[in-house]
């Protein structure tokens, strides 16, 4: 071990010993380190892809076993009332609400992020005064958000203008109905100014819709305090809800009476079992529902959220910044000079909870890292992404990831 690496190892151990969230790691099912081929022990896997799919929490399997064997297997249809299935979309939404800075009654869980983006954008343009015929989108947005925005524009007679997120505030004008912005850029990990952009949009008379997929559960979000109009997010990344877990939709309370969903399903009807031919929307958050809730995945998410019961989001943010700072330091100290370049902002105010490195041959590098037990991902053509989930990632994990990355780059130089 080189002197620099030895010093980093000492620091990693000290930081892990002082970690206020260290005990939370035990609430997750993580790699045991046992070599299943019978060849003995191997190093525990370092999982740095929680920004794509969060780890399984220990409470999910027992909860789903109960749901399947008793609630579905025995109670069957009675579980809609007796087991609380019917109200689960709002109940679980109220559990997510504190993680995004929202009071109860404004978040409903169901459908996918894409579907909820569509609901929010169409509802927003329907609220806009006549003459506001423009939807602004973050030019670096996750592709689906752009696809949905263009479809919503075609259906409503609006146009879409894509701009860098930093320019949205200045470019919003009298034609702007709504802007759709990513809180954290999925490629680079850049954190955008939710409060400032929202305020600027409001000054221009426009509404603000935010995509929280890469921020909720990793850093503080203050939807109510910052006056956000609509927000959407997935639950399978930092909220650890599982693959394909349902997304959520936030509609600010004072806008709910005007929320005219483009997908008026029977589950959002004021009297869903009345089976009336005419549609009358429910009051409050249920207005964002559409069809029958995804009960198995919804209740798996409910169980996954138990890990947050005694976790303070500011502590999560502190550790996230500490982990990403330390990882960048380790990469600078150990990786061959000139082989990787960070495209994630150094400034804490501009950084989410991931580190993205530009690297030639990124796909091959990530495949080799995965074979060595360090799991991240990459985005074509040349970006390595490492997601740091503070609930279960350790400083020693960050060091090992940097060490293995350096070894791979040395071998491919």
Short mmCIF file of C-alpha atoms in Angstrom, two decimals:
data_model
loop_
_atom_site.label_atom_id
_atom_site.label_comp_id
_atom_site.label_asym_id
_atom_site.label_seq_id
_atom_site.Cartn_x
_atom_site.Cartn_y
_atom_site.Cartn_z
CA UNK A 1 0.00 0.00 0.00
CA UNK A 2 1.41 3.38 -1.05
CA UNK A 3 1.82 6.12 1.59
CA UNK A 4 -1.03 8.21 0.14
CA UNK A 5 -3.28 5.18 0.06
CA UNK A 6 -2.40 4.23 3.63
CA UNK A 7 -3.26 7.72 4.85
CA UNK A 8 -6.56 7.61 2.97
CA UNK A 9 -7.36 4.23 4.54
CA UNK A 10 -6.82 5.66 8.02
CA UNK A 11 -9.07 8.61 7.24
CA UNK A 12 -11.77 6.37 5.77
CA UNK A 13 -11.84 4.25 8.92
CA UNK A 14 -12.03 7.36 11.11
CA UNK A 15 -14.86 8.83 9.05
CA UNK A 16 -16.82 5.57 9.18
CA UNK A 17 -16.33 5.38 12.95
CA UNK A 18 -17.79 8.89 13.32
CA UNK A 19 -20.68 8.31 10.89
CA UNK A 20 -24.05 9.15 12.48
CA UNK A 21 -25.81 7.00 9.87
CA UNK A 22 -23.61 3.93 10.23
CA UNK A 23 -26.29 1.85 11.98
CA UNK A 24 -28.77 2.45 9.14
CA UNK A 25 -26.64 0.28 6.85
CA UNK A 26 -27.83 -2.79 8.78
CA UNK A 27 -31.36 -2.13 7.52
CA UNK A 28 -30.35 -3.17 4.00
CA UNK A 29 -29.59 -6.47 2.30
CA UNK A 30 -26.05 -6.00 1.04
CA UNK A 31 -23.46 -8.37 -0.40
CA UNK A 32 -22.18 -10.77 2.25
CA UNK A 33 -18.71 -11.15 0.77
CA UNK A 34 -18.98 -14.96 0.59
CA UNK A 35 -17.70 -16.53 -2.60
CA UNK A 36 -20.60 -18.70 -3.77
CA UNK A 37 -18.29 -20.74 -6.01
CA UNK A 38 -16.74 -22.27 -2.92
CA UNK A 39 -13.43 -20.49 -3.29
CA UNK A 40 -13.57 -18.79 0.09
CA UNK A 41 -14.25 -15.24 1.06
CA UNK A 42 -13.99 -12.34 -1.32
CA UNK A 43 -14.28 -8.61 -0.64
CA UNK A 44 -17.78 -7.33 -0.02
CA UNK A 45 -19.32 -5.76 -3.09
CA UNK A 46 -19.24 -1.95 -3.23
CA UNK A 47 -22.59 -0.87 -4.59
CA UNK A 48 -22.48 2.63 -6.10
CA UNK A 49 -25.52 2.45 -8.37
CA UNK A 50 -28.21 3.52 -5.91
CA UNK A 51 -28.87 6.47 -8.23
CA UNK A 52 -30.30 3.88 -10.66
CA UNK A 53 -31.71 1.21 -8.30
CA UNK A 54 -31.54 1.40 -4.54
CA UNK A 55 -30.65 -1.59 -2.39
CA UNK A 56 -33.26 -3.89 -0.86
CA UNK A 57 -34.20 -3.06 2.72
CA UNK A 58 -34.62 -5.89 5.20
CA UNK A 59 -38.24 -5.04 5.92
CA UNK A 60 -39.55 -5.54 2.40
CA UNK A 61 -39.58 -9.34 2.17
CA UNK A 62 -41.49 -9.92 5.44
CA UNK A 63 -44.00 -7.23 4.49
CA UNK A 64 -44.60 -8.64 1.01
CA UNK A 65 -44.86 -12.14 2.43
CA UNK A 66 -47.64 -10.89 4.71
CA UNK A 67 -49.35 -9.07 1.85
CA UNK A 68 -49.25 -12.07 -0.45
CA UNK A 69 -50.04 -14.86 2.00
CA UNK A 70 -52.59 -13.17 4.24
CA UNK A 71 -53.93 -9.98 2.66
CA UNK A 72 -54.17 -11.40 -0.85
CA UNK A 73 -54.14 -15.13 -0.10
CA UNK A 74 -56.68 -15.12 2.73
CA UNK A 75 -58.54 -11.82 2.91
CA UNK A 76 -58.55 -11.31 -0.85
CA UNK A 77 -61.03 -8.58 -1.88
CA UNK A 78 -61.62 -7.60 1.76
CA UNK A 79 -58.08 -6.19 1.91
CA UNK A 80 -59.09 -3.14 -0.08
CA UNK A 81 -60.79 -1.92 3.09
CA UNK A 82 -59.55 -4.12 5.95
CA UNK A 83 -55.86 -3.91 5.00
CA UNK A 84 -55.98 -0.31 3.82
CA UNK A 85 -55.18 -0.98 0.18
CA UNK A 86 -57.61 1.63 -1.08
CA UNK A 87 -55.98 4.53 0.74
CA UNK A 88 -52.38 3.38 0.19
CA UNK A 89 -51.56 5.89 -2.60
CA UNK A 90 -52.22 8.85 -0.31
CA UNK A 91 -50.91 7.17 2.85
CA UNK A 92 -47.58 6.33 1.23
CA UNK A 93 -47.56 9.76 -0.36
CA UNK A 94 -47.77 11.30 3.10
CA UNK A 95 -44.73 9.23 4.11
CA UNK A 96 -42.75 10.61 1.17
CA UNK A 97 -43.94 14.16 1.83
CA UNK A 98 -41.43 14.97 4.63
CA UNK A 99 -38.57 13.80 2.40
CA UNK A 100 -39.51 16.42 -0.20
CA UNK A 101 -40.52 19.19 2.18
CA UNK A 102 -44.27 18.90 1.74
CA UNK A 103 -47.12 18.96 4.22
CA UNK A 104 -49.56 16.02 4.17
CA UNK A 105 -52.26 15.83 1.53
CA UNK A 106 -50.20 16.97 -1.46
CA UNK A 107 -48.40 13.81 -2.64
CA UNK A 108 -50.02 10.79 -4.24
CA UNK A 109 -48.14 7.63 -5.25
CA UNK A 110 -48.95 5.72 -8.41
CA UNK A 111 -48.11 5.27 -12.09
CA UNK A 112 -44.64 5.96 -13.50
CA UNK A 113 -42.59 9.13 -13.47
CA UNK A 114 -43.33 9.59 -17.18
CA UNK A 115 -47.09 9.37 -16.65
CA UNK A 116 -46.90 11.83 -13.76
CA UNK A 117 -44.83 14.26 -15.84
CA UNK A 118 -47.58 14.14 -18.45
CA UNK A 119 -50.28 14.81 -15.85
CA UNK A 120 -48.36 17.75 -14.38
CA UNK A 121 -47.50 19.42 -17.69
CA UNK A 122 -50.95 19.16 -19.25
CA UNK A 123 -52.60 20.32 -16.03
CA UNK A 124 -50.17 23.26 -15.87
CA UNK A 125 -50.84 24.46 -19.40
CA UNK A 126 -54.57 24.16 -18.77
CA UNK A 127 -54.14 26.48 -15.79
CA UNK A 128 -52.12 29.04 -17.73
CA UNK A 129 -53.78 32.22 -19.00
CA UNK A 130 -54.59 32.49 -22.69
CA UNK A 131 -51.56 33.43 -24.75
CA UNK A 132 -49.09 31.42 -22.72
CA UNK A 133 -48.33 28.81 -25.33
CA UNK A 134 -44.78 27.78 -24.47
CA UNK A 135 -43.35 24.95 -22.37
CA UNK A 136 -39.72 25.37 -21.32
CA UNK A 137 -37.65 22.26 -20.66
CA UNK A 138 -34.20 21.67 -19.28
CA UNK A 139 -32.12 20.92 -22.38
CA UNK A 140 -30.09 18.26 -20.55
CA UNK A 141 -33.18 16.59 -19.15
CA UNK A 142 -33.63 12.84 -18.92
CA UNK A 143 -34.85 11.98 -22.45
CA UNK A 144 -38.30 10.77 -21.40
CA UNK A 145 -39.11 14.13 -19.83
CA UNK A 146 -38.40 15.78 -23.16
CA UNK A 147 -40.45 13.22 -25.06
CA UNK A 148 -43.40 13.71 -22.73
CA UNK A 149 -43.12 17.50 -22.89
CA UNK A 150 -43.24 17.44 -26.69
CA UNK A 151 -46.22 15.11 -26.68
CA UNK A 152 -48.04 17.33 -24.18
CA UNK A 153 -47.26 20.35 -26.35
CA UNK A 154 -48.65 18.67 -29.49
CA UNK A 155 -51.85 17.72 -27.70
CA UNK A 156 -52.42 21.18 -26.25
CA UNK A 157 -51.29 23.37 -29.13
CA UNK A 158 -48.17 24.57 -27.32
CA UNK A 159 -44.53 24.69 -28.34
CA UNK A 160 -41.47 23.39 -26.49
CA UNK A 161 -38.26 25.35 -26.05
CA UNK A 162 -35.24 23.55 -24.64
CA UNK A 163 -32.68 25.62 -22.73
CA UNK A 164 -29.83 24.99 -20.32
CA UNK A 165 -31.30 24.87 -16.82
CA UNK A 166 -29.25 27.88 -15.76
CA UNK A 167 -30.94 29.97 -18.47
CA UNK A 168 -34.55 29.03 -17.73
CA UNK A 169 -35.03 31.76 -15.14
CA UNK A 170 -33.88 34.52 -17.48
CA UNK A 171 -35.68 33.17 -20.55
CA UNK A 172 -39.14 32.71 -19.03
CA UNK A 173 -41.48 35.35 -20.37
CA UNK A 174 -45.08 36.29 -21.17
CA UNK A 175 -45.54 33.25 -23.42
CA UNK A 176 -44.26 30.72 -20.86
CA UNK A 177 -46.91 28.50 -19.28
CA UNK A 178 -44.66 26.11 -17.36
CA UNK A 179 -41.05 24.99 -17.13
CA UNK A 180 -40.01 21.39 -16.48
CA UNK A 181 -36.65 21.19 -14.72
CA UNK A 182 -34.52 18.38 -13.29
CA UNK A 183 -33.36 19.08 -9.76
CA UNK A 184 -30.18 17.04 -10.38
CA UNK A 185 -28.75 16.33 -13.84
CA UNK A 186 -28.69 12.57 -14.33
CA UNK A 187 -25.44 12.61 -16.33
CA UNK A 188 -23.26 15.04 -14.42
CA UNK A 189 -24.78 15.14 -10.94
CA UNK A 190 -25.17 18.94 -11.14
CA UNK A 191 -27.69 20.30 -8.62
CA UNK A 192 -29.88 23.09 -9.96
CA UNK A 193 -31.27 26.02 -7.99
CA UNK A 194 -34.82 24.91 -7.23
CA UNK A 195 -35.70 27.93 -5.11
CA UNK A 196 -34.21 30.55 -7.42
CA UNK A 197 -35.55 29.11 -10.67
CA UNK A 198 -39.02 28.62 -9.18
CA UNK A 199 -39.11 32.22 -7.93
CA UNK A 200 -37.99 33.54 -11.32
CA UNK A 201 -40.64 31.50 -13.13
CA UNK A 202 -43.30 32.87 -10.82
CA UNK A 203 -42.12 36.43 -11.42
CA UNK A 204 -42.61 35.75 -15.13
CA UNK A 205 -46.12 34.44 -14.44
CA UNK A 206 -45.22 30.83 -15.22
CA UNK A 207 -45.57 27.62 -13.24
CA UNK A 208 -42.70 25.38 -12.11
CA UNK A 209 -42.65 21.58 -12.43
CA UNK A 210 -39.63 19.75 -10.99
CA UNK A 211 -38.29 16.25 -11.57
CA UNK A 212 -36.86 15.01 -8.24
CA UNK A 213 -35.73 11.55 -9.38
CA UNK A 214 -32.07 12.18 -8.54
CA UNK A 215 -32.53 14.33 -5.44
CA UNK A 216 -35.33 13.05 -3.18
CA UNK A 217 -33.79 10.82 -0.54
CA UNK A 218 -30.28 12.15 -1.14
CA UNK A 219 -30.57 15.81 -0.17
CA UNK A 220 -33.07 18.25 1.36
CA UNK A 221 -35.95 19.34 -0.85
CA UNK A 222 -38.36 22.10 0.26
CA UNK A 223 -41.31 22.01 -2.11
CA UNK A 224 -43.72 23.93 0.14
CA UNK A 225 -41.24 26.51 1.39
CA UNK A 226 -39.91 27.17 -2.11
CA UNK A 227 -43.36 27.51 -3.67
CA UNK A 228 -43.05 24.69 -6.21
CA UNK A 229 -46.24 24.09 -8.18
CA UNK A 230 -45.77 20.50 -9.33
CA UNK A 231 -43.14 17.86 -8.68
CA UNK A 232 -42.68 14.26 -9.76
CA UNK A 233 -40.20 11.60 -8.84
CA UNK A 234 -39.43 7.92 -8.93
CA UNK A 235 -39.05 5.83 -5.77
CA UNK A 236 -36.61 3.12 -6.86
CA UNK A 237 -33.42 5.17 -6.57
CA UNK A 238 -32.59 6.86 -3.25
CA UNK A 239 -35.96 5.86 -1.76
CA UNK A 240 -35.14 2.17 -2.38
CA UNK A 241 -38.65 1.16 -3.39
CA UNK A 242 -37.56 -1.62 -5.76
CA UNK A 243 -37.47 -2.09 -9.54
CA UNK A 244 -40.46 -0.48 -11.21
CA UNK A 245 -41.75 0.94 -7.92
CA UNK A 246 -44.54 3.48 -8.46
CA UNK A 247 -43.67 7.14 -8.79
CA UNK A 248 -45.23 10.10 -7.00
CA UNK A 249 -46.90 13.36 -7.94
CA UNK A 250 -46.92 16.53 -5.84
CA UNK A 251 -49.55 19.18 -6.49
CA UNK A 252 -49.35 22.27 -4.30
CA UNK A 253 -52.42 22.48 -2.09
CA UNK A 254 -53.83 25.76 -3.40
CA UNK A 255 -53.59 24.47 -7.00
CA UNK A 256 -55.42 21.22 -6.32
CA UNK A 257 -58.95 22.58 -7.00
CA UNK A 258 -57.73 23.67 -10.46
CA UNK A 259 -55.81 20.48 -11.21
CA UNK A 260 -57.46 19.18 -14.37
CA UNK A 261 -55.84 15.81 -15.00
CA UNK A 262 -55.51 14.72 -18.62
CA UNK A 263 -55.97 11.13 -17.39
CA UNK A 264 -59.26 11.13 -15.46
CA UNK A 265 -59.52 7.55 -14.27
CA UNK A 266 -62.11 5.94 -12.06
CA UNK A 267 -59.73 6.00 -9.09
CA UNK A 268 -59.63 9.79 -9.13
CA UNK A 269 -63.41 10.16 -9.32
CA UNK A 270 -65.20 11.81 -6.40
CA UNK A 271 -67.39 8.70 -6.16
CA UNK A 272 -65.36 5.91 -7.76
CA UNK A 273 -67.84 3.17 -7.00
CA UNK A 274 -70.79 5.19 -8.25
CA UNK A 275 -69.71 4.19 -11.77
CA UNK A 276 -71.27 7.36 -13.20
CA UNK A 277 -70.77 8.03 -16.92
CA UNK A 278 -69.70 11.61 -16.18
CA UNK A 279 -66.43 12.47 -14.50
CA UNK A 280 -66.31 14.48 -11.28
CA UNK A 281 -62.80 14.79 -9.80
CA UNK A 282 -62.07 13.97 -6.19
CA UNK A 283 -60.78 16.60 -3.83
CA UNK A 284 -57.14 16.86 -2.81
CA UNK A 285 -54.30 14.48 -3.64
CA UNK A 286 -56.56 11.64 -4.87
CA UNK A 287 -57.27 13.82 -7.90
CA UNK A 288 -53.84 12.70 -9.15
CA UNK A 289 -54.81 9.01 -9.20
CA UNK A 290 -55.83 7.23 -12.39
CA UNK A 291 -56.42 3.48 -12.30
CA UNK A 292 -56.24 0.67 -9.77
CA UNK A 293 -53.17 1.08 -7.51
CA UNK A 294 -50.14 -1.18 -7.97
CA UNK A 295 -50.64 -2.80 -4.59
CA UNK A 296 -47.68 -5.20 -4.39
CA UNK A 297 -45.07 -2.67 -5.48
CA UNK A 298 -46.80 0.11 -3.55
CA UNK A 299 -46.66 -1.84 -0.29
CA UNK A 300 -43.08 -2.90 -0.96
CA UNK A 301 -42.29 0.83 -1.17
CA UNK A 302 -44.23 1.43 2.03
CA UNK A 303 -42.02 -1.10 3.83
CA UNK A 304 -38.86 0.36 2.26
CA UNK A 305 -39.74 3.78 3.65
CA UNK A 306 -39.50 2.40 7.19
CA UNK A 307 -35.72 2.92 7.05
CA UNK A 308 -36.37 6.68 7.12
CA UNK A 309 -38.35 6.73 10.36
CA UNK A 310 -35.48 8.09 12.48
CA UNK A 311 -33.24 9.49 9.74
CA UNK A 312 -32.73 13.24 9.38
CA UNK A 313 -32.35 14.41 5.78
CA UNK A 314 -29.72 17.05 6.72
CA UNK A 315 -27.55 14.21 8.08
CA UNK A 316 -27.98 12.41 4.76
CA UNK A 317 -26.87 15.52 2.89
CA UNK A 318 -23.83 16.02 5.12
CA UNK A 319 -22.70 12.45 4.54
CA UNK A 320 -23.43 12.64 0.81
CA UNK A 321 -21.14 15.65 0.45
CA UNK A 322 -18.53 14.01 2.65
CA UNK A 323 -18.56 10.81 0.60
CA UNK A 324 -18.37 12.54 -2.76
CA UNK A 325 -15.62 14.89 -1.55
CA UNK A 326 -13.62 11.93 -0.25
CA UNK A 327 -14.12 9.89 -3.40
CA UNK A 328 -12.93 12.76 -5.59
CA UNK A 329 -9.90 13.14 -3.33
CA UNK A 330 -9.13 9.42 -3.56
CA UNK A 331 -9.46 9.41 -7.35
CA UNK A 332 -7.14 12.42 -7.63
CA UNK A 333 -4.57 10.70 -5.40
CA UNK A 334 -4.70 7.18 -6.87
CA UNK A 335 -5.83 7.28 -10.51
CA UNK A 336 -3.26 7.69 -13.29
CA UNK A 337 -2.89 11.34 -14.26
CA UNK A 338 -5.03 12.45 -17.17
CA UNK A 339 -7.14 9.29 -17.43
CA UNK A 340 -10.34 10.60 -15.84
CA UNK A 341 -11.92 14.02 -15.49
CA UNK A 342 -14.72 14.89 -13.08
CA UNK A 343 -17.70 16.57 -14.71
CA UNK A 344 -19.53 16.84 -11.38
CA UNK A 345 -19.34 20.30 -9.83
CA UNK A 346 -16.90 20.78 -6.95
CA UNK A 347 -19.11 23.35 -5.24
CA UNK A 348 -21.40 21.75 -2.68
CA UNK A 349 -24.30 24.01 -3.64
CA UNK A 350 -24.14 22.62 -7.18
CA UNK A 351 -23.62 18.91 -6.46
CA UNK A 352 -26.14 16.11 -6.04
CA UNK A 353 -25.17 12.71 -4.62
CA UNK A 354 -23.20 11.23 -7.48
CA UNK A 355 -19.81 11.67 -9.09
CA UNK A 356 -19.53 11.47 -12.86
CA UNK A 357 -16.13 10.98 -14.44
CA UNK A 358 -15.33 11.39 -18.11
CA UNK A 359 -13.19 8.46 -19.19
CA UNK A 360 -12.15 6.97 -22.51
CA UNK A 361 -13.58 3.47 -22.91
CA UNK A 362 -16.02 4.04 -20.07
CA UNK A 363 -18.12 1.00 -20.90
CA UNK A 364 -15.18 -1.40 -20.75
CA UNK A 365 -13.87 0.26 -17.60
CA UNK A 366 -17.20 -0.13 -15.82
CA UNK A 367 -17.52 -3.76 -16.86
CA UNK A 368 -14.11 -4.49 -15.37
CA UNK A 369 -14.95 -2.57 -12.20
CA UNK A 370 -18.14 -4.62 -11.83
CA UNK A 371 -16.12 -7.82 -12.24
CA UNK A 372 -13.90 -6.59 -9.41
CA UNK A 373 -16.91 -6.01 -7.14
CA UNK A 374 -17.41 -2.26 -7.61
CA UNK A 375 -20.81 -1.61 -9.20
CA UNK A 376 -21.57 1.73 -10.80
CA UNK A 377 -22.79 2.47 -14.30
CA UNK A 378 -21.91 4.50 -17.34
CA UNK A 379 -23.62 6.72 -19.85
CA UNK A 380 -22.52 6.70 -23.44
CA UNK A 381 -20.18 7.64 -24.80
CA UNK A 382 -17.67 8.28 -22.02
CA UNK A 383 -19.19 8.93 -18.57
CA UNK A 384 -18.67 6.72 -15.50
CA UNK A 385 -21.34 7.35 -12.85
CA UNK A 386 -20.92 6.55 -9.16
CA UNK A 387 -23.99 7.08 -7.00
CA UNK A 388 -23.44 7.53 -3.26
CA UNK A 389 -26.39 6.49 -1.11
CA UNK A 390 -25.56 7.75 2.39
CA UNK A 391 -27.88 5.29 4.13
CA UNK A 392 -25.63 2.36 3.27
CA UNK A 393 -22.45 3.59 1.57
CA UNK A 394 -19.26 3.81 3.69
CA UNK A 395 -16.12 5.90 3.30
CA UNK A 396 -14.17 2.66 3.00
CA UNK A 397 -16.41 1.82 0.03
CA UNK A 398 -15.47 5.11 -1.61
CA UNK A 399 -11.77 4.37 -1.11
CA UNK A 400 -12.04 0.85 -2.48
CA UNK A 401 -13.92 2.10 -5.54
CA UNK A 402 -11.19 4.65 -6.23
CA UNK A 403 -8.49 2.02 -5.66
CA UNK A 404 -10.10 -0.46 -8.06
CA UNK A 405 -10.70 2.29 -10.62
CA UNK A 406 -7.02 3.22 -10.46
CA UNK A 407 -6.02 -0.42 -10.95
CA UNK A 408 -8.30 -0.82 -13.96
CA UNK A 409 -6.99 2.37 -15.54
CA UNK A 410 -3.38 1.34 -14.91
CA UNK A 411 -4.10 -1.94 -16.67
CA UNK A 412 -5.74 -0.31 -19.69
CA UNK A 413 -3.26 2.52 -20.13
#
